[in-house]
Every structure is written in structure tokens, then in C-alpha cells.
PDB file of C-alpha atoms in Angstrom:
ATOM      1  CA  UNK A 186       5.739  65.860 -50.007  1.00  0.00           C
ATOM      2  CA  UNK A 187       9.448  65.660 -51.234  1.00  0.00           C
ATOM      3  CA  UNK A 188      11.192  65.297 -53.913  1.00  0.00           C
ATOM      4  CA  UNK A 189      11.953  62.105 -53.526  1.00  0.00           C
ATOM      5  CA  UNK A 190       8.472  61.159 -52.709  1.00  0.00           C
ATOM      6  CA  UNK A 191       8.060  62.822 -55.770  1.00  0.00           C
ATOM      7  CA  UNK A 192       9.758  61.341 -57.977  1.00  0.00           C
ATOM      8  CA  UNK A 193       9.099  57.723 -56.917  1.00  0.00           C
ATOM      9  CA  UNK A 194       5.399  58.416 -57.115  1.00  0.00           C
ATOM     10  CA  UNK A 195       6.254  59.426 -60.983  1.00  0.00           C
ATOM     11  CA  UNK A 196       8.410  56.533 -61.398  1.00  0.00           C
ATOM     12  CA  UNK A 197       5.774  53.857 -59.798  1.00  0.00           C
ATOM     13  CA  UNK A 198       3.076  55.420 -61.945  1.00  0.00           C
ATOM     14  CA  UNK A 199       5.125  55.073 -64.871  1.00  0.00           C
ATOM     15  CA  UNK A 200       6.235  51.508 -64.820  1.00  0.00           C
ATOM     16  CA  UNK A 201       2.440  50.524 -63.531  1.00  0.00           C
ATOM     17  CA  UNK A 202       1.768  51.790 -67.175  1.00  0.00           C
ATOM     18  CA  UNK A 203       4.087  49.974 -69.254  1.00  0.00           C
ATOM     19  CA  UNK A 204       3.166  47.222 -66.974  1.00  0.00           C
ATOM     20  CA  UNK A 205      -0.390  47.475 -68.586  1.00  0.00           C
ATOM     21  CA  UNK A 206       0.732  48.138 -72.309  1.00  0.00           C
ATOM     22  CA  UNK A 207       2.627  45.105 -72.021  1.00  0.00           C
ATOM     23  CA  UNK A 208      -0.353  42.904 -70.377  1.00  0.00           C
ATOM     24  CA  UNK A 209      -2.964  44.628 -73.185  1.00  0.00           C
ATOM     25  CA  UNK A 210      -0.842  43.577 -75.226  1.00  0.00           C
ATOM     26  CA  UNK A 211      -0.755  40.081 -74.782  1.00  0.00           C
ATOM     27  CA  UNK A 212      -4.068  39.969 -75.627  1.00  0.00           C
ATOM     28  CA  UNK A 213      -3.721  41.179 -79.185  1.00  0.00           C
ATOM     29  CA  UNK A 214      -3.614  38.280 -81.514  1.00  0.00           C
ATOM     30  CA  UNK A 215      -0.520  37.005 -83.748  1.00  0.00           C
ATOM     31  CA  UNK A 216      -0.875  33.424 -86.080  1.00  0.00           C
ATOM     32  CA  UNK A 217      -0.655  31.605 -82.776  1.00  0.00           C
ATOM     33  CA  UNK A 218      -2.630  30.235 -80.326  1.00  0.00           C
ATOM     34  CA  UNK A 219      -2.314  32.035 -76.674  1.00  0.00           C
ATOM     35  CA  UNK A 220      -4.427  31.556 -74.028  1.00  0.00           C
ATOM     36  CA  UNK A 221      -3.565  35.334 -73.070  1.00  0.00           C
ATOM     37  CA  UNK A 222      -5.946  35.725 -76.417  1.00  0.00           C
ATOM     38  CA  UNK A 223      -8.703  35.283 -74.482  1.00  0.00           C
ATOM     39  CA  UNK A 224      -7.832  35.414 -70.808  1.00  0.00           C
ATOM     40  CA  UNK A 225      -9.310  39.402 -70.687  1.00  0.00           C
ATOM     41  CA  UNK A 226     -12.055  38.758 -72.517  1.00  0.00           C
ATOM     42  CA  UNK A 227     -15.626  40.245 -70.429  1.00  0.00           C
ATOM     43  CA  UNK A 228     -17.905  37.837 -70.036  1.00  0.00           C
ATOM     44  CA  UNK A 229     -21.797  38.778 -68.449  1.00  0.00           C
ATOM     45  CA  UNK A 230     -21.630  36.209 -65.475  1.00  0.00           C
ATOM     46  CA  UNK A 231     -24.445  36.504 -63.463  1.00  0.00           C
ATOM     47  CA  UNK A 232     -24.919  40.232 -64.154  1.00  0.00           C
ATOM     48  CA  UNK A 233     -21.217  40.512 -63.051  1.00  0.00           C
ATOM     49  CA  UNK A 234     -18.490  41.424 -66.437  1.00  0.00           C
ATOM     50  CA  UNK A 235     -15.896  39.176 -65.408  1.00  0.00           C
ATOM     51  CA  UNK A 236     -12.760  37.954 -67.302  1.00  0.00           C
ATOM     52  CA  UNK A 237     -13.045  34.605 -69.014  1.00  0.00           C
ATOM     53  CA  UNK A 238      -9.533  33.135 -67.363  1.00  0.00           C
ATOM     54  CA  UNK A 239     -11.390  33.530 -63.806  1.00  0.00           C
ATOM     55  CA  UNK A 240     -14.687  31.650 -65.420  1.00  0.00           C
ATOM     56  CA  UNK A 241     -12.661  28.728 -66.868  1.00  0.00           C
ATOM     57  CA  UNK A 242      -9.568  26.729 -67.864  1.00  0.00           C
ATOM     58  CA  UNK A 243      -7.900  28.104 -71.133  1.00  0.00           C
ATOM     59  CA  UNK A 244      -5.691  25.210 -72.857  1.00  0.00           C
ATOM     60  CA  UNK A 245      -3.486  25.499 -76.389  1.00  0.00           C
ATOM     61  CA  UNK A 246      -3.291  21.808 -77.056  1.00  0.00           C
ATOM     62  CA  UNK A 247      -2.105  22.600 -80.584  1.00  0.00           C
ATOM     63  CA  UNK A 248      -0.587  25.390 -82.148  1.00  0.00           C
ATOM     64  CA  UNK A 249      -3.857  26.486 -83.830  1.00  0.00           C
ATOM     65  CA  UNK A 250      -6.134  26.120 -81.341  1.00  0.00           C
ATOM     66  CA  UNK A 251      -7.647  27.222 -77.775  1.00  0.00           C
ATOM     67  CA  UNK A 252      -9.660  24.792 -75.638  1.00  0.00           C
ATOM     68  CA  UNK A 253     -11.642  26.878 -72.734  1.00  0.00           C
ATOM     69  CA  UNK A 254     -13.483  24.378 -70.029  1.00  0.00           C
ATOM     70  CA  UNK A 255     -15.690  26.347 -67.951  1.00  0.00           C
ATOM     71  CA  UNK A 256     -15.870  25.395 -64.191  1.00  0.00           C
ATOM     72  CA  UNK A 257     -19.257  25.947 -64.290  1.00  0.00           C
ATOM     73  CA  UNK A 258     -20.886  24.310 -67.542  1.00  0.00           C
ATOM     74  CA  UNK A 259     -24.059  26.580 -67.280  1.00  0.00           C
ATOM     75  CA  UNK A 260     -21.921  29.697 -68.402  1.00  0.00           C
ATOM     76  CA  UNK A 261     -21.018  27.837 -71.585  1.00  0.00           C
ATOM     77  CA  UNK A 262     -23.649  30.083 -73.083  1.00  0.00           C
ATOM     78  CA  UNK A 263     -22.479  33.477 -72.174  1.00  0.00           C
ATOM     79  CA  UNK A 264     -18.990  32.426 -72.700  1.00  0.00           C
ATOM     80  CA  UNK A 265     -19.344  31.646 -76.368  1.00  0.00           C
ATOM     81  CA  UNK A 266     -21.252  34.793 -76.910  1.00  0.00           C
ATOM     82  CA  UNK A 267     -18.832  37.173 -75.051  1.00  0.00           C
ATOM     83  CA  UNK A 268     -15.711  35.060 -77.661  1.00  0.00           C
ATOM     84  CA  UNK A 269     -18.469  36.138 -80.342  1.00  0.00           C
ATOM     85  CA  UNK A 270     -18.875  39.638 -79.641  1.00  0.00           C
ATOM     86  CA  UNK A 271     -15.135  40.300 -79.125  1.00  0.00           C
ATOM     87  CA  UNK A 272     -13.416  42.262 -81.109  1.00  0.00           C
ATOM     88  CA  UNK A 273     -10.796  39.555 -82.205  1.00  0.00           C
ATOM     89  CA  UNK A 274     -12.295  37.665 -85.012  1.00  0.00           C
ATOM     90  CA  UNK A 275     -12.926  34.374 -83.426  1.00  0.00           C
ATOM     91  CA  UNK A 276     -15.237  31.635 -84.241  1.00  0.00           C
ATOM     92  CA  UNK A 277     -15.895  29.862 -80.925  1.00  0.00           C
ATOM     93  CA  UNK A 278     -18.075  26.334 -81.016  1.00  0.00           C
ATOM     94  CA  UNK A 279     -19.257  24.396 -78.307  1.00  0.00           C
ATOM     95  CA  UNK A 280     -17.634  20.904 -78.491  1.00  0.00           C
ATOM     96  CA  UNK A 281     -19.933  18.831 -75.612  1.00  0.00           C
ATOM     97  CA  UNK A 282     -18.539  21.052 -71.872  1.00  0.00           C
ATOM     98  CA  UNK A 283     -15.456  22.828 -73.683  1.00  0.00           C
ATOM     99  CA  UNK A 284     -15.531  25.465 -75.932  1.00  0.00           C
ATOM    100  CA  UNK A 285     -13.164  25.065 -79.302  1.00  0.00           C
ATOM    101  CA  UNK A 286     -11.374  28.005 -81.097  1.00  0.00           C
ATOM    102  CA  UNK A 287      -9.812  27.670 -83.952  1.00  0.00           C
ATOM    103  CA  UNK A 288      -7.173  30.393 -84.765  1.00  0.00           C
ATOM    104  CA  UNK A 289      -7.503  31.144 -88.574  1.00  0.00           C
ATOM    105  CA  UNK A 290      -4.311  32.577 -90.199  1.00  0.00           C
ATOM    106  CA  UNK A 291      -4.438  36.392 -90.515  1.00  0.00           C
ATOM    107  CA  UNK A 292      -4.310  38.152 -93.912  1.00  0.00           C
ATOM    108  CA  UNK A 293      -2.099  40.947 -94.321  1.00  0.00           C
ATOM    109  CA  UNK A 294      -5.296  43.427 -94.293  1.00  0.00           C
ATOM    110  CA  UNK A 295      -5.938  42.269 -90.705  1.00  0.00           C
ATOM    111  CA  UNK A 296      -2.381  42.283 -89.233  1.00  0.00           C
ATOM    112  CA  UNK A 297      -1.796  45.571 -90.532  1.00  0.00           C
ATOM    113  CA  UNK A 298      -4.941  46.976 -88.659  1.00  0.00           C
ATOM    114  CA  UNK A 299      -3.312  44.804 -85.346  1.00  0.00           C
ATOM    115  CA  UNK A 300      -0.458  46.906 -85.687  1.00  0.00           C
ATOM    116  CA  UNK A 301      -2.465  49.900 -85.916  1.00  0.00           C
ATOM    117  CA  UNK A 302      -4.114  48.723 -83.251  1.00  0.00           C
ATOM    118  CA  UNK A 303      -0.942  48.152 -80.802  1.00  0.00           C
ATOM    119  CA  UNK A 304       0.652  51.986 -81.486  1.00  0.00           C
ATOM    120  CA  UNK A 305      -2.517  52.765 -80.345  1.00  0.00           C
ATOM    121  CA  UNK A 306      -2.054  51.355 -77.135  1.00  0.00           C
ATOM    122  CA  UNK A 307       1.375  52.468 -76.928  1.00  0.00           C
ATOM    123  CA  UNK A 308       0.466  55.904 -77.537  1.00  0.00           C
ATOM    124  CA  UNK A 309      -2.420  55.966 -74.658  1.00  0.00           C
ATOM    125  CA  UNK A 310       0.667  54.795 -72.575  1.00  0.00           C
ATOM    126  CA  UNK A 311       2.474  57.240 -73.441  1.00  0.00           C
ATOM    127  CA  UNK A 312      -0.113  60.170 -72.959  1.00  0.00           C
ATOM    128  CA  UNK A 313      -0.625  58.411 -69.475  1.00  0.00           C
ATOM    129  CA  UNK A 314       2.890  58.869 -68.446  1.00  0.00           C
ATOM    130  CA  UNK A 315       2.863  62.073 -69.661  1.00  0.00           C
ATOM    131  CA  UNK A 316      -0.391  62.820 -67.385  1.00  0.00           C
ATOM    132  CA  UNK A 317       2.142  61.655 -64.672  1.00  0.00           C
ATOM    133  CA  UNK A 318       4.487  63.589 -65.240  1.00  0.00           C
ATOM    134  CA  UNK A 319       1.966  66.551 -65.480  1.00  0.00           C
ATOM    135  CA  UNK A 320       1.115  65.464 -61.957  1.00  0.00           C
ATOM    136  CA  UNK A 321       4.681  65.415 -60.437  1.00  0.00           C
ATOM    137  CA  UNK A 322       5.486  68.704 -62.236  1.00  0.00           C
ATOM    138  CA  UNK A 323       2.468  70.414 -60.053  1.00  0.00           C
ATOM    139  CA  UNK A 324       3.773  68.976 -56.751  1.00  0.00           C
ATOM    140  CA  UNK A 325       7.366  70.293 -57.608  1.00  0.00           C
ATOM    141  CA  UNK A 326       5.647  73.651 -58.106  1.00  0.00           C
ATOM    142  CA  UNK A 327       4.033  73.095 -55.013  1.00  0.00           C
ATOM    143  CA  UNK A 328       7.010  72.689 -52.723  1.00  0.00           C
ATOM    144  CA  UNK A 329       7.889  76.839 -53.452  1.00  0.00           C
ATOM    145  CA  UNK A 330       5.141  77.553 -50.708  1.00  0.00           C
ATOM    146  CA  UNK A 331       6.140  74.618 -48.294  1.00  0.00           C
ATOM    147  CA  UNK A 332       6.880  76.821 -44.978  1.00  0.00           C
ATOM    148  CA  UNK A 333       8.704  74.320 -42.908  1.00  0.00           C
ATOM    149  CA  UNK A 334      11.504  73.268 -45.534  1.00  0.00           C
ATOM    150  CA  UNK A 335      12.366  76.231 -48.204  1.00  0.00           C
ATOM    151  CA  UNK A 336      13.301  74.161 -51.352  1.00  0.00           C
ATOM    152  CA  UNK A 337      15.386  76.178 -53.709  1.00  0.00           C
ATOM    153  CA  UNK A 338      14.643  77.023 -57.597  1.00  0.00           C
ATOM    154  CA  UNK A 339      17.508  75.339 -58.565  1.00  0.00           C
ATOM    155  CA  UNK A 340      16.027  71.413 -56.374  1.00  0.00           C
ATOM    156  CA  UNK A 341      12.476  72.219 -58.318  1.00  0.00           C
ATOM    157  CA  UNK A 342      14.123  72.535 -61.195  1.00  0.00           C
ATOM    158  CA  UNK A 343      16.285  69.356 -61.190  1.00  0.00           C
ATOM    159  CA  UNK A 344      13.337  67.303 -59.725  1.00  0.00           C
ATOM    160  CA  UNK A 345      11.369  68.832 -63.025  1.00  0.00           C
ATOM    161  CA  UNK A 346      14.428  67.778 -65.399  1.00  0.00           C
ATOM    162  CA  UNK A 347      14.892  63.993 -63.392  1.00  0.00           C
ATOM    163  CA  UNK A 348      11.164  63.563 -63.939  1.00  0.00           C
ATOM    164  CA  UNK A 349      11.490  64.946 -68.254  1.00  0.00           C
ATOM    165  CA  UNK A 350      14.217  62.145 -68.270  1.00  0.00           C
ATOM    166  CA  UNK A 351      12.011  59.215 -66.718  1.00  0.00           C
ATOM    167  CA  UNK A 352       9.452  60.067 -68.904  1.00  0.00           C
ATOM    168  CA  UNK A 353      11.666  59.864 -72.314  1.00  0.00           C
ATOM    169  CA  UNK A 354      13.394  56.727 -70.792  1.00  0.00           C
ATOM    170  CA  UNK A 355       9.767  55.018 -69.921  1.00  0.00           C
ATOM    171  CA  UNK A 356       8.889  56.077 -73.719  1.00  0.00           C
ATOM    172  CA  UNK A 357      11.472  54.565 -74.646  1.00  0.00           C
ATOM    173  CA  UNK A 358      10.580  50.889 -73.288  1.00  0.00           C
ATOM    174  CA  UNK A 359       6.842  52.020 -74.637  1.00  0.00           C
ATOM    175  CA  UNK A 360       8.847  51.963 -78.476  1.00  0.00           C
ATOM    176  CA  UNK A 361      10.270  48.684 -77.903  1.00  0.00           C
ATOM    177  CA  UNK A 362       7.311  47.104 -76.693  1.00  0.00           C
ATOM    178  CA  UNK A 363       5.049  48.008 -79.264  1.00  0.00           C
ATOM    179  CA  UNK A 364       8.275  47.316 -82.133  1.00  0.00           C
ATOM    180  CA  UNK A 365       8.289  44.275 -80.714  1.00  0.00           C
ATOM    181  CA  UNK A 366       4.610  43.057 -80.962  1.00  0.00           C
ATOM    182  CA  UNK A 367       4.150  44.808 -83.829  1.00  0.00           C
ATOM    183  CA  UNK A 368       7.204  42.248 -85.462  1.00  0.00           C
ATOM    184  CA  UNK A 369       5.481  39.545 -84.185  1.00  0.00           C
ATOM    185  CA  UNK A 370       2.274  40.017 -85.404  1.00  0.00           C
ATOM    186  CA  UNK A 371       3.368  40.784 -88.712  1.00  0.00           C
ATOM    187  CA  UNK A 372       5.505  37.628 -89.074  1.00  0.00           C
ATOM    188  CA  UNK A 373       4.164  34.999 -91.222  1.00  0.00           C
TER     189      UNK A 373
END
């Protein structure tokens, strides 16, 4: 390896993770209605954990609402119990081939634990960029012993410093990200 090859590794890694945060995200619930709710959501099809937006068609027809219309009606079933065993407070009832959920307003109580809930996520971002940069750090060490190409001190060190400045600039979008759900969950 390079440096280069090095560092764009790092920097690949690192936006795959915020990449993630920000999908998770989406599925963390605010007062409105999103399919992105429910879209991760495991469900035990045929033996097989598969996400619900692959098992069906997820509608908002109002603002307070999801509608999920499974293309095949025999996993109504598992459906409903996968929405039930979630972890995102959802009453889900079978209304003839569709399922109906109705999104109750949050209390405070509950958005605060969201909140909670979305550092969290930011912060195993942030320990996964900082595994990265772990990584990248090892392969700079790595080039002192490369025979064919003698890399100076002085290249090792500057890849080391580029890579401690993607990591507090990829920490930084982790911040805004999670300020920014966190603001919308706790609006009213």
C-alpha cells in the first residue's frame, strides 16, 4: 500500500459510516409518519429476517398514519408481530390485506429517551471511525519496512496527521447529524 491508498481507504470507510448513522437514523421516530419508520424493521419470513420495505408497500396517506400492503397476504401475520415486537412503540392492526399504524404523539418522557437514543448512534459512529483510523494508522506504520519504496518519517507522519484531521472533520458531520435529528424529534 500507499499513502494515498491509505488514506482513501480511511476516507471511504469513514463516509460509509456516516452514511449508516444517517440511514439508522431515519428510522428513529419523530410526531410524523415516515415510511423510513418501518422500512428496517426484521421481519421472520420464511425462516429468513428480512426487512419489512422488501416484504411490502409502505404508504403515509395522512400525516398520522402508515399503511403497509404486503405482496404476499400470508405474511400479514409475521408482519404485525415483527411491528409488535419492535422497539418503537407501535400499535399495528390488521385492516382486511393492509396493515394500519397509527402514530400516537410522543410525550416528552419518550422523546427525550429518542434523543438518548440517537447520540447513541452517533457515538458508535464515531468509535467506528475512530477504529478506522486505528486501521490506517497501522498501515502508515507499516510502510517503515516497505523495501522497494523507503517512505520517510516525516510522509508517515503527515499521512498520520491528514488521517487525525478526516477523522475530526467526519465527527464533525456525526455532531450535526445527530443535532439535527435530535431537533426534530424534540419539536412539538
Amino acid at each position: 500500500m500507499d499513502p494515498k491508498s491509505i488514506k482513501n481507504d480511511a476516507e471511504t470507510s469513514m463516509v460509509k459510516a456516516l452514511e449508516y448513522l444517517k440511514s439508522e437514523l431515519r428510522g428513529i421516530r419523530t410526531g410524523r409518519a415516515s415510511p423510513a419508520l418501518v422500512e428496517y424493521v426484521k421481519v421472520d419470513y420464511y425462516g429468513s429476517m428480512t426487512d419489512l420495505k422488501s416484504l411490502a408497500m409502505i404508504s403515509v396517506p395522512e400525516a398520522t398514519q402508515i399503511v403497509i400492503t404486503p405482496f404476499d397476504p400470508q405474511s400479514l401475520g409475521e408482519i404485525r408481530r415483527a411491528l409488535e415486537a419492535s422497539d418503537l412503540g407501535l400499535n399495528p392492526r390488521v385492516d382486511g390485506k393492509a396493515i394500519r399504524v397509527s402514530i400516537p404523539p410522543l410525550s416528552g418522557e419518550r422523546r427525550q429517551q429518542l434523543v438518548g437514543h440517537a447520540k447513541k448512534m452517533g457515538e458508535e459512529a464515531k468509535v467506528s471511525m475512530r477504529n478506522v483510523r486505528r486501521d490506517a494508522n497501522k498501515h502508515a506504520d507499516g510502510l517503515k519496512n516497505v523495501k522497494a519504496v523507503n517512505y520517510s518519517e516525516d510522509v508517515i507522519e503527515g499521512l498520520k496527521e491528514d488521517i487525525q484531521t478526516m477523522l475530526k472533520k467526519h465527527e464533525g458531520e456525526v455532531d450535526v447529524v445527530v443535532a439535527a435529528k435530535s431537533k426534530e424529534i424534540l419539536e412539538v
